[in-house]
Short mmCIF file of C-alpha atoms and ligand atoms in Angstrom, two decimals:
data_model
loop_
_atom_site.label_atom_id
_atom_site.label_comp_id
_atom_site.label_asym_id
_atom_site.label_seq_id
_atom_site.Cartn_x
_atom_site.Cartn_y
_atom_site.Cartn_z
CA MET A 3 -164.44 83.09 199.72
CA LYS A 4 -163.19 80.39 197.32
CA PRO A 5 -165.15 79.92 194.07
CA LYS A 6 -167.44 76.89 194.05
CA ILE A 7 -166.72 74.22 191.43
CA ILE A 8 -169.02 71.31 190.67
CA VAL A 9 -167.25 68.31 189.13
CA THR A 10 -169.63 66.15 187.10
CA ARG A 11 -167.68 62.86 186.98
CA LYS A 12 -165.06 61.04 189.06
CA ILE A 13 -161.63 62.46 188.17
CA PRO A 14 -158.08 61.32 189.09
CA ASP A 15 -157.31 61.60 192.85
CA SER A 16 -154.33 63.91 192.30
CA VAL A 17 -156.54 66.39 190.44
CA GLU A 18 -159.27 66.15 193.08
CA GLU A 19 -156.73 66.94 195.81
CA LYS A 20 -155.38 69.97 193.98
CA LEU A 21 -158.89 71.22 193.22
CA LYS A 22 -159.80 70.94 196.90
CA GLU A 23 -156.83 73.13 197.84
CA LEU A 24 -157.92 75.89 195.47
CA PHE A 25 -161.70 75.80 195.37
CA LEU A 26 -164.79 74.86 197.24
CA VAL A 27 -165.43 71.61 195.43
CA SER A 28 -168.38 69.30 195.01
CA LEU A 29 -167.11 65.92 193.73
CA ASN A 30 -168.93 63.06 192.07
CA LYS A 31 -167.51 60.11 194.00
CA ASN A 32 -169.83 57.45 192.55
CA ASP A 33 -169.20 58.60 188.98
CA LEU A 34 -172.84 58.41 187.89
CA SER A 35 -173.49 60.76 184.96
CA PHE A 36 -175.51 63.89 185.73
CA ASP A 37 -178.91 64.04 184.03
CA ARG A 38 -180.41 67.22 182.59
CA GLU A 39 -181.84 68.34 185.96
CA LYS A 40 -178.55 67.81 187.81
CA LEU A 41 -176.64 69.71 185.15
CA MET A 42 -179.13 72.59 185.42
CA GLU A 43 -178.78 72.55 189.18
CA ALA A 44 -175.00 72.58 188.87
CA MET A 45 -175.22 75.65 186.63
CA GLU A 46 -177.36 77.36 189.25
CA HIS A 47 -175.22 76.53 192.27
CA ALA A 48 -171.60 76.68 191.11
CA ASP A 49 -169.27 79.41 189.88
CA GLY A 50 -167.63 76.94 187.53
CA ILE A 51 -168.34 73.46 186.19
CA LEU A 52 -165.72 70.83 185.46
CA CYS A 53 -167.43 68.46 183.06
CA THR A 54 -166.55 66.04 180.31
CA VAL A 55 -167.56 64.53 176.99
CA SER A 56 -170.45 62.52 178.49
CA ASP A 57 -172.21 65.67 179.81
CA LYS A 58 -174.55 67.18 177.24
CA ILE A 59 -174.47 70.89 178.02
CA THR A 60 -177.35 72.05 175.86
CA LYS A 61 -178.70 75.51 175.09
CA GLU A 62 -181.48 74.89 177.60
CA ILE A 63 -178.97 74.10 180.34
CA ILE A 64 -176.80 77.08 179.47
CA GLU A 65 -179.81 79.38 179.42
CA THR A 66 -181.22 78.24 182.74
CA SER A 67 -182.65 81.46 184.15
CA SER A 68 -180.76 81.49 187.44
CA ARG A 69 -177.38 80.44 186.07
CA ARG A 70 -174.50 81.28 188.39
CA ALA A 71 -171.69 79.44 186.54
CA LYS A 72 -169.44 81.65 184.45
CA ILE A 73 -167.10 78.99 183.13
CA ILE A 74 -167.26 75.42 181.90
CA ALA A 75 -163.89 73.70 181.99
CA ASN A 76 -164.27 70.64 179.81
CA PHE A 77 -162.10 67.66 180.77
CA GLY A 78 -161.42 66.67 177.16
CA VAL A 79 -160.24 68.23 173.94
CA GLY A 80 -163.50 67.65 172.03
CA VAL A 81 -166.19 70.15 173.05
CA ASP A 82 -169.03 68.80 170.90
CA ASN A 83 -170.86 67.97 174.15
CA ILE A 84 -171.35 71.71 174.72
CA ASP A 85 -173.55 74.04 172.67
CA LEU A 86 -170.80 76.52 171.85
CA GLU A 87 -173.10 78.96 170.07
CA ALA A 88 -175.31 79.20 173.13
CA ALA A 89 -172.25 79.57 175.35
CA LYS A 90 -170.97 82.44 173.23
CA LYS A 91 -174.34 84.16 173.11
CA ASN A 92 -174.69 83.87 176.88
CA GLU A 93 -171.11 84.89 177.69
CA LEU A 94 -170.24 81.57 179.22
CA ILE A 95 -166.55 80.73 178.94
CA VAL A 96 -165.65 77.25 177.68
CA THR A 97 -162.19 75.69 177.90
CA ASN A 98 -160.74 72.34 176.81
CA THR A 99 -157.61 70.20 177.28
CA PRO A 100 -155.66 69.96 174.01
CA ASP A 101 -152.15 68.60 173.28
CA VAL A 102 -151.66 66.39 176.31
CA LEU A 103 -153.77 63.54 174.90
CA THR A 104 -152.28 63.43 171.42
CA GLU A 105 -149.84 60.56 171.88
CA ALA A 106 -152.23 58.43 173.96
CA THR A 107 -154.87 58.78 171.25
CA VAL A 108 -152.33 57.95 168.55
CA ASP A 109 -151.43 54.83 170.54
CA ILE A 110 -155.06 53.71 170.38
CA ALA A 111 -155.28 54.52 166.65
CA THR A 112 -152.14 52.39 166.24
CA LEU A 113 -153.69 49.56 168.22
CA LEU A 114 -156.76 49.69 165.97
CA LEU A 115 -154.58 49.85 162.86
CA LEU A 116 -152.70 46.70 163.83
CA SER A 117 -155.76 44.94 165.16
CA VAL A 118 -157.94 45.38 162.08
CA THR A 119 -155.26 44.72 159.50
CA ARG A 120 -154.19 41.50 161.31
CA ASN A 121 -157.61 40.49 162.60
CA ALA A 122 -156.05 40.37 166.05
CA PHE A 123 -158.93 40.94 168.46
CA HIS A 124 -161.29 38.61 166.66
CA SER A 125 -158.63 35.88 166.53
CA GLU A 126 -157.93 36.39 170.22
CA MET A 127 -161.63 35.94 170.93
CA MET A 128 -161.62 32.66 168.98
CA ILE A 129 -158.92 31.33 171.34
CA ARG A 130 -160.88 32.44 174.38
CA LEU A 131 -164.00 30.73 173.05
CA GLY A 132 -162.02 27.53 172.42
CA LYS A 133 -162.64 27.85 168.67
CA TRP A 134 -159.06 27.99 167.39
CA LYS A 135 -158.53 25.10 164.98
CA GLY A 136 -154.72 25.34 164.99
CA PHE A 137 -152.00 26.83 162.81
CA SER A 138 -152.85 27.40 159.17
CA LEU A 139 -150.86 28.69 156.20
CA VAL A 140 -153.89 30.12 154.48
CA ASN A 141 -156.43 31.10 157.09
CA ASN A 142 -156.58 34.32 159.04
CA LEU A 143 -154.28 36.26 156.73
CA GLY A 144 -153.93 39.98 157.30
CA MET A 145 -152.44 42.83 155.31
CA ASP A 146 -148.84 44.14 155.40
CA LEU A 147 -148.60 47.81 156.30
CA LYS A 148 -145.23 48.57 154.71
CA GLY A 149 -145.69 50.35 151.39
CA LYS A 150 -149.46 50.65 151.83
CA THR A 151 -151.24 54.00 151.82
CA ILE A 152 -152.88 55.55 154.83
CA GLY A 153 -155.39 58.33 154.18
CA ILE A 154 -155.65 60.75 157.09
CA ILE A 155 -158.80 62.83 157.26
CA GLY A 156 -157.98 65.95 159.30
CA MET A 157 -154.36 66.95 159.94
CA GLY A 158 -154.77 68.54 163.36
CA ARG A 159 -152.46 67.50 166.18
CA ILE A 160 -153.68 63.91 166.36
CA GLY A 161 -154.04 63.31 162.62
CA ARG A 162 -150.57 64.65 161.99
CA SER A 163 -148.98 62.61 164.74
CA PHE A 164 -150.72 59.41 163.60
CA ALA A 165 -149.61 60.07 160.01
CA LYS A 166 -146.03 60.38 161.25
CA ARG A 167 -146.32 57.18 163.28
CA ALA A 168 -147.78 55.26 160.32
CA ASN A 169 -145.04 56.51 158.05
CA GLN A 170 -142.04 56.22 160.36
CA ALA A 171 -142.94 53.15 162.38
CA PHE A 172 -144.69 51.13 159.67
CA GLY A 173 -143.36 52.49 156.38
CA MET A 174 -146.78 53.55 155.13
CA LYS A 175 -147.27 56.20 152.46
CA VAL A 176 -149.34 59.13 153.68
CA LEU A 177 -152.16 60.94 151.93
CA TYR A 178 -154.13 63.53 153.81
CA PHE A 179 -157.28 65.56 153.44
CA ASN A 180 -157.26 68.95 155.11
CA ARG A 181 -158.74 72.38 154.41
CA SER A 182 -155.27 73.73 153.65
CA PRO A 183 -151.91 72.04 152.98
CA VAL A 184 -149.90 71.43 156.13
CA LYS A 185 -146.47 73.03 156.22
CA ASP A 186 -143.28 71.78 157.87
CA LEU A 187 -144.16 68.09 157.93
CA GLU A 188 -141.16 66.04 159.01
CA PHE A 189 -142.21 63.13 156.78
CA GLU A 190 -143.39 62.75 153.20
CA ALA A 191 -147.11 63.21 152.67
CA ASN A 192 -149.36 64.25 149.80
CA VAL A 193 -152.49 66.30 150.16
CA ARG A 194 -155.80 65.46 148.47
CA PHE A 195 -158.33 68.28 148.54
CA ASP A 196 -160.86 65.97 146.97
CA LEU A 197 -161.90 63.65 149.81
CA ASP A 198 -163.35 61.07 147.42
CA LYS A 199 -159.96 60.71 145.79
CA LEU A 200 -158.30 60.07 149.15
CA MET A 201 -160.95 57.45 149.97
CA GLU A 202 -160.38 55.71 146.64
CA GLU A 203 -156.58 55.69 146.92
CA SER A 204 -156.12 54.57 150.54
CA ASP A 205 -155.60 51.11 152.01
CA VAL A 206 -156.40 52.45 155.47
CA ILE A 207 -158.48 55.53 156.22
CA SER A 208 -158.23 57.20 159.61
CA VAL A 209 -160.56 59.95 160.79
CA HIS A 210 -159.27 62.86 162.91
CA ILE A 211 -161.79 65.66 162.48
CA SER A 212 -163.67 67.31 165.28
CA SER A 213 -167.38 66.95 165.69
CA GLY A 214 -169.80 69.87 165.57
CA LYS A 215 -172.68 70.61 163.27
CA ASP A 216 -170.52 71.15 160.17
CA ASN A 217 -168.95 67.72 160.47
CA LYS A 218 -172.03 65.65 161.38
CA ASN A 219 -172.15 62.72 158.93
CA PHE A 220 -169.11 64.16 157.16
CA LEU A 221 -168.28 60.58 156.20
CA SER A 222 -171.67 60.11 154.56
CA LYS A 223 -173.00 56.97 152.91
CA ASN A 224 -171.88 58.21 149.49
CA ARG A 225 -168.41 59.05 150.70
CA LEU A 226 -168.00 55.75 152.53
CA LYS A 227 -168.90 53.97 149.30
CA LYS A 228 -165.66 55.27 147.78
CA ILE A 229 -163.58 53.13 150.15
CA ARG A 230 -161.86 50.20 148.45
CA LYS A 231 -163.17 46.72 149.11
CA SER A 232 -159.76 45.74 150.49
CA ALA A 233 -159.40 48.82 152.73
CA PHE A 234 -159.83 49.42 156.46
CA PHE A 235 -161.50 52.28 158.27
CA ILE A 236 -160.39 53.70 161.65
CA ASN A 237 -162.14 56.30 163.80
CA THR A 238 -160.77 57.72 167.04
CA SER A 239 -162.42 61.15 166.77
CA ARG A 240 -166.22 61.21 167.28
CA GLY A 241 -168.92 58.76 166.26
CA ASP A 242 -171.27 61.30 164.72
CA VAL A 243 -168.84 62.35 161.98
CA VAL A 244 -169.56 59.01 160.30
CA ASP A 245 -172.81 57.53 159.02
CA GLU A 246 -172.60 54.54 161.37
CA GLU A 247 -175.45 52.65 159.73
CA ALA A 248 -173.91 52.98 156.28
CA LEU A 249 -170.54 51.89 157.63
CA THR A 250 -172.13 48.86 159.28
CA ALA A 251 -173.84 47.89 156.02
CA LEU A 252 -170.54 48.09 154.12
CA LEU A 253 -168.88 45.89 156.74
CA GLN A 254 -171.76 43.40 156.76
CA ASN A 255 -171.65 43.07 152.98
CA HIS A 256 -167.84 42.84 152.90
CA GLU A 257 -167.72 45.93 150.75
CA ILE A 258 -164.82 47.11 152.90
CA ALA A 259 -162.33 44.88 154.72
CA GLY A 260 -162.77 46.02 158.31
CA ALA A 261 -163.06 48.85 160.81
CA GLY A 262 -161.45 49.85 164.08
CA LEU A 263 -163.64 52.15 166.13
CA ASP A 264 -163.03 53.83 169.48
CA VAL A 265 -166.03 56.16 169.21
CA PHE A 266 -169.71 55.68 168.44
CA ARG A 267 -172.71 57.76 167.50
CA ASN A 268 -174.76 57.07 170.59
CA GLU A 269 -172.30 56.08 173.31
CA PRO A 270 -172.41 53.84 175.28
CA ASN A 271 -174.93 52.13 172.99
CA VAL A 272 -173.34 50.28 170.13
CA PRO A 273 -175.88 48.71 167.76
CA ASP A 274 -176.00 44.89 167.84
CA ASN A 275 -175.43 44.56 164.10
CA LEU A 276 -172.12 46.38 164.52
CA ARG A 277 -171.14 44.62 167.76
CA LEU A 278 -171.60 41.19 166.26
CA LEU A 279 -169.44 41.66 163.19
CA PRO A 280 -166.16 39.69 163.03
CA ASN A 281 -164.33 42.27 160.91
CA VAL A 282 -164.36 45.09 163.47
CA THR A 283 -162.35 46.00 166.53
CA LEU A 284 -164.43 48.03 168.94
CA LEU A 285 -163.02 49.96 171.90
CA PRO A 286 -165.00 51.92 174.50
CA HIS A 287 -163.76 55.47 173.84
CA ILE A 288 -160.38 55.00 175.51
CA GLY A 289 -158.23 57.22 173.27
CA SER A 290 -157.00 59.34 176.16
CA ALA A 291 -157.42 56.75 178.89
CA THR A 292 -153.99 56.46 180.47
CA ILE A 293 -153.22 57.49 184.04
CA GLU A 294 -150.62 60.02 182.95
CA THR A 295 -152.78 61.57 180.24
CA ARG A 296 -155.88 61.81 182.39
CA GLU A 297 -153.85 63.50 185.13
CA LYS A 298 -152.45 65.99 182.64
CA MET A 299 -155.91 66.67 181.21
CA GLY A 300 -157.30 67.21 184.70
CA MET A 301 -154.51 69.61 185.59
CA LEU A 302 -155.13 71.59 182.40
CA ALA A 303 -158.82 71.86 183.22
CA LEU A 304 -157.90 73.01 186.72
CA ASN A 305 -155.44 75.59 185.37
CA ASN A 306 -158.13 76.96 183.10
CA LEU A 307 -160.44 77.42 186.08
CA LEU A 308 -157.68 78.95 188.15
CA ALA A 309 -156.73 81.41 185.41
CA PHE A 310 -160.36 82.47 185.01
CA PHE A 311 -160.90 83.10 188.71
CA ASN A 312 -157.49 84.81 189.05
CA LYS A 313 -158.42 86.99 186.06
CA THR A 314 -155.31 86.01 184.12
CA ASP A 315 -155.04 84.67 180.55
CA ILE A 316 -157.02 81.45 180.19
CA PRO A 317 -154.68 78.94 178.51
CA ASN A 318 -157.20 76.82 176.59
CA ARG A 319 -160.18 79.00 175.93
CA VAL A 320 -162.54 77.76 173.22
CA VAL A 321 -165.33 80.31 173.78
C1 DGY B 426 -161.48 64.03 174.20
O1 DGY B 426 -160.71 64.59 174.97
O2 DGY B 426 -162.15 64.64 173.38
C2 DGY B 426 -161.60 62.55 174.29
O3 DGY B 426 -162.36 62.03 173.28
C3 DGY B 426 -162.18 62.14 175.63
O4 DGY B 426 -161.16 61.92 176.46
#
């Protein structure tokens, strides 16, 4: 008998087809998010769950008394949606989908970098609203990237690749904050172990740390205050690593120049006072949203499930 897999969201057709060949699959064709009860039910009725960042797999859900599921294959690299401690304690395997989304996410960080430093999305909106007053030599001026300093917070796969892109494509100098110095970089970069120093020295700050309880509010109000008035802030990691209210206040008061955000604290709700600011570019968590990347992520999740049920080495085991 094939193992039963419950898939919590709509996934690419090619991945669905492959899953159906290998497992007994329950798909979510209408793509409505599962609530707490449905997630509990899924845990009770499936051998494995294929879920994603929008599914909050809490301790309560993991500890549901009649749990049948032995593995959660997360369709995503970030696993902050899953209570990993509870998973470990309850011997529930958790896997993720690293590597394959690095370049797509760096593309979105690049889009935000260009958009905020050239005020592109806001200017585009002015045209759409019929508010463009015509060419000007002094209005709507942005900031050159060449020779400016980008401060990368977190030199994992994505941080490192974005640092390289900023340096090699745009001629930016790179500073980075990381627990330990990164070896074998193929571009010039200087480490700052004091995060405040990096914040003070950078023209653009880009966040690439994972979420989780240690990193909640890592970019606290006090830390954000270190950002230069002329500098820009980019986040493509997770919303809860930043004090969103404090960031909004800095933007409102023009204490920093602008922000490009692809992630938010309470998705899909973005507070009005942030949404209405002209000096931000806001994207709806689309870092990995390309056809190719989503197919690769789906196939990784599937391979993790397959390896588990075939009792072979699980390629991307987190817990
Ligand atoms: C991830 O994989 O963590 C992304 O944020 C969602 O695609």
